[in-house]
């Protein structure tokens, strides 16, 4: 047995470079040359080398993916913020427009004036039943501590014609709005619906109105 081992060792230099046999165990033990171990038809050394070569690319791809993910989140949050701000601005704008419009068209003074005009016999005789009051009444309304005054001008539309009505209204504490003076203008003629209180000035006529004496007994 010893003779066969010596013969085998003696033949190694002829098959390998000089010193290869002596250096491999020392280098492998020191970690400078990994021991080639076969695994699934491929050496572990080659597999590790391939992983080492691919590691920078994998790390770079993961970094780019993380940056892209953070960027997508920032863009999503920014978009949601813009949508919320846009919705809030739209609501504020709608409230700013709708509140005055609602007040002018359906407030206490406008509603009292509309009710008075619908039920006034002179208005019905001149333009028929009132079917419209225009989009937006002109004039002014003020109310402080339960007391108020209003001056309103309506563009009336009736079943027999059209006209313009000018009304003054007042409100006292704990009472509703009431009409204190009213005039109707149809085709340039003025019809007094209610005389203003004594000592107060009558409401000015709208553009195009005039005062003439009508044969019906109304000031037109």
Coordinates of C-alpha atoms in Angstrom, one line a residue:
X1 CA 0.0 0.0 0.0
X2 CA 2.7 2.5 0.9
X3 CA 4.6 1.7 -2.3
X4 CA 1.5 2.3 -4.4
X5 CA 0.8 5.7 -2.7
X6 CA 4.4 6.8 -3.3
X7 CA 4.2 5.8 -6.9
X8 CA 0.9 7.8 -7.3
X9 CA 2.4 10.8 -5.7
X10 CA 5.5 10.5 -7.8
X11 CA 3.4 10.8 -10.9
X12 CA 1.6 14.0 -9.9
X13 CA 4.3 16.5 -11.0
X14 CA 4.1 15.1 -14.5
X15 CA 0.3 15.8 -14.7
X16 CA 0.1 19.1 -12.8
X17 CA 2.2 22.2 -12.7
X18 CA 5.1 22.2 -10.2
X19 CA 4.0 22.9 -6.6
X20 CA 0.2 22.7 -7.5
X21 CA -0.3 19.7 -5.3
X22 CA 1.4 21.2 -2.3
X23 CA -0.2 24.7 -2.7
X24 CA -3.9 23.7 -3.1
X25 CA -4.5 22.5 0.4
X26 CA -2.8 25.5 2.0
X27 CA -4.6 28.1 -0.2
X28 CA -7.9 26.4 0.2
X29 CA -7.5 26.3 3.9
X30 CA -6.6 30.0 4.0
X31 CA -9.7 30.9 2.0
X32 CA -7.9 32.3 -1.0
X33 CA -9.0 29.5 -3.3
X34 CA -12.6 28.2 -2.6
X35 CA -12.9 24.4 -2.6
X36 CA -14.8 23.4 -5.7
X37 CA -17.9 21.6 -4.6
X38 CA -20.3 20.2 -7.2
X39 CA -24.0 20.9 -6.6
X40 CA -26.7 20.1 -9.2
X41 CA -24.2 19.8 -12.0
X42 CA -22.6 23.3 -11.3
X43 CA -19.9 24.2 -8.8
X44 CA -20.8 26.3 -5.9
X45 CA -17.9 28.6 -6.7
X46 CA -19.4 29.4 -10.2
X47 CA -22.8 29.9 -8.7
X48 CA -21.4 32.4 -6.1
X49 CA -19.4 34.2 -8.8
X50 CA -22.6 34.6 -10.9
X51 CA -24.5 35.9 -7.9
X52 CA -21.7 38.3 -7.1
X53 CA -21.8 39.6 -10.7
X54 CA -25.6 39.9 -10.6
X55 CA -25.7 41.5 -7.1
X56 CA -24.9 45.1 -8.3
X57 CA -27.6 44.9 -10.9
X58 CA -30.1 43.5 -8.5
X59 CA -29.3 46.2 -5.9
X60 CA -29.5 48.9 -8.6
X61 CA -32.9 47.6 -9.8
X62 CA -34.2 47.4 -6.3
X63 CA -33.0 51.0 -5.6
X64 CA -34.7 52.3 -8.7
X65 CA -37.8 50.4 -7.9
X66 CA -37.9 51.9 -4.4
X67 CA -37.4 55.4 -5.7
X68 CA -40.1 54.9 -8.3
X69 CA -42.5 53.6 -5.6
X70 CA -41.8 56.7 -3.4
X71 CA -42.3 59.0 -6.4
X72 CA -45.6 57.3 -7.3
X73 CA -46.8 57.8 -3.7
X74 CA -45.8 61.4 -3.7
X75 CA -47.7 62.0 -7.0
X76 CA -50.7 60.2 -5.7
X77 CA -50.8 62.2 -2.5
X78 CA -50.4 65.4 -4.5
X79 CA -53.2 64.5 -6.9
X80 CA -55.5 63.6 -4.0
X81 CA -54.7 67.0 -2.3
X82 CA -55.4 68.9 -5.5
X83 CA -58.7 67.0 -5.9
X84 CA -59.7 67.8 -2.3
X85 CA -58.7 71.5 -2.7
X86 CA -60.6 71.8 -5.9
X87 CA -63.7 70.3 -4.4
X88 CA -63.5 72.6 -1.4
X89 CA -63.0 75.7 -3.7
X90 CA -66.0 74.5 -5.8
X91 CA -68.2 74.2 -2.7
X92 CA -67.2 77.6 -1.4
X93 CA -67.9 79.2 -4.8
X94 CA -71.2 77.5 -5.0
X95 CA -72.1 78.7 -1.5
X96 CA -71.0 82.2 -2.4
X97 CA -73.2 82.3 -5.4
X98 CA -76.2 80.3 -4.2
X99 CA -76.7 81.9 -0.8
X100 CA -77.3 85.5 -2.1
X101 CA -79.4 84.1 -5.0
X102 CA -81.5 82.1 -2.6
X103 CA -81.9 85.1 -0.3
X104 CA -82.9 87.4 -3.1
X105 CA -85.4 84.9 -4.7
X106 CA -86.8 83.1 -1.7
X107 CA -86.1 85.4 1.3
X108 CA -88.8 86.9 3.5
X109 CA -89.1 90.2 1.6
X110 CA -89.1 88.7 -1.9
X111 CA -91.7 86.1 -1.0
X112 CA -94.0 88.6 0.6
X113 CA -93.7 90.8 -2.5
X114 CA -94.5 87.9 -4.8
X115 CA -97.5 86.8 -2.8
X116 CA -98.8 90.4 -2.9
X117 CA -98.4 90.6 -6.7
X118 CA -100.0 87.3 -7.4
X119 CA -103.2 88.2 -5.4
X120 CA -103.5 91.8 -6.5
X121 CA -106.6 92.4 -8.7
X122 CA -105.0 95.2 -10.6
X123 CA -102.0 93.1 -11.6
X124 CA -104.3 90.3 -12.7
X125 CA -106.5 92.7 -14.7
X126 CA -103.5 94.2 -16.6
X127 CA -101.2 91.2 -17.3
X128 CA -103.3 88.2 -16.2
X129 CA -102.1 85.6 -13.7
X130 CA -98.5 86.1 -12.8
X131 CA -96.3 83.2 -14.1
X132 CA -92.8 84.6 -13.6
X133 CA -90.9 87.2 -11.7
X134 CA -87.6 87.2 -13.7
X135 CA -84.4 85.5 -12.8
X136 CA -83.2 88.0 -10.2
X137 CA -85.1 90.9 -8.5
X138 CA -83.3 94.3 -8.4
X139 CA -83.3 96.4 -5.3
X140 CA -82.0 96.2 -1.7
X141 CA -83.0 94.5 1.6
X142 CA -81.7 95.4 5.0
X143 CA -82.7 94.0 8.4
X144 CA -81.3 94.8 11.8
X145 CA -82.6 93.6 15.2
X146 CA -85.8 92.4 13.7
X147 CA -86.5 95.6 11.8
X148 CA -86.1 95.8 8.1
X149 CA -86.7 97.7 4.9
X150 CA -86.7 96.5 1.3
X151 CA -87.0 98.1 -2.1
X152 CA -87.6 95.5 -4.8
X153 CA -88.2 95.6 -8.6
X154 CA -89.6 92.6 -10.4
X155 CA -89.9 91.9 -14.1
X156 CA -93.4 90.3 -14.2
X157 CA -94.6 87.9 -16.8
X158 CA -98.3 87.1 -16.9
X159 CA -100.8 85.1 -19.0
X160 CA -101.9 88.3 -20.9
X161 CA -98.7 90.4 -20.9
X162 CA -95.6 91.6 -19.2
X163 CA -94.8 94.5 -16.8
X164 CA -92.6 95.7 -14.0
X165 CA -93.5 96.1 -10.4
X166 CA -91.8 98.3 -7.8
X167 CA -92.5 97.6 -4.2
X168 CA -91.4 98.9 -0.8
X169 CA -91.7 96.6 2.2
X170 CA -91.1 96.9 5.9
X171 CA -90.7 94.5 8.8
X172 CA -91.2 95.1 12.5
X173 CA -89.9 92.9 15.3
X174 CA -91.8 89.6 15.7
X175 CA -93.8 90.3 12.5
X176 CA -93.5 89.3 8.9
X177 CA -92.6 91.5 5.9
X178 CA -95.5 93.7 4.7
X179 CA -95.9 95.8 1.5
X180 CA -96.2 99.5 2.3
X181 CA -96.2 100.8 -1.3
X182 CA -96.4 99.2 -4.7
X183 CA -96.6 100.3 -8.4
X184 CA -97.1 98.4 -11.6
X185 CA -95.8 99.6 -15.0
X186 CA -97.3 98.1 -18.2
X187 CA -96.6 99.5 -21.7
X188 CA -95.4 102.8 -20.2
X189 CA -98.4 103.2 -17.9
X190 CA -98.2 103.4 -14.2
X191 CA -100.8 101.7 -11.9
X192 CA -100.7 102.5 -8.2
X193 CA -101.3 99.2 -6.3
X194 CA -100.8 100.7 -2.9
X195 CA -100.2 104.3 -1.9
X196 CA -97.1 104.9 0.3
X197 CA -97.7 105.9 3.9
X198 CA -98.3 109.6 4.5
X199 CA -95.1 111.6 4.8
X200 CA -93.0 109.0 2.9
X201 CA -91.7 109.4 -0.6
X202 CA -93.2 107.0 -3.3
X203 CA -90.9 104.5 -4.9
X204 CA -89.1 105.8 -8.0
X205 CA -90.4 104.3 -11.3
X206 CA -88.2 101.8 -13.1
X207 CA -86.5 102.9 -16.4
X208 CA -89.2 103.6 -19.0
X209 CA -92.0 104.2 -16.5
X210 CA -94.1 107.4 -16.7
X211 CA -97.1 109.0 -14.9
X212 CA -100.2 109.7 -16.9
X213 CA -103.9 109.9 -16.0
X214 CA -105.6 106.7 -17.2
X215 CA -109.4 106.6 -18.0
X216 CA -109.8 103.7 -15.5
X217 CA -109.2 106.0 -12.7
X218 CA -105.7 104.8 -11.9
X219 CA -102.7 107.1 -12.1
X220 CA -100.9 105.7 -15.2

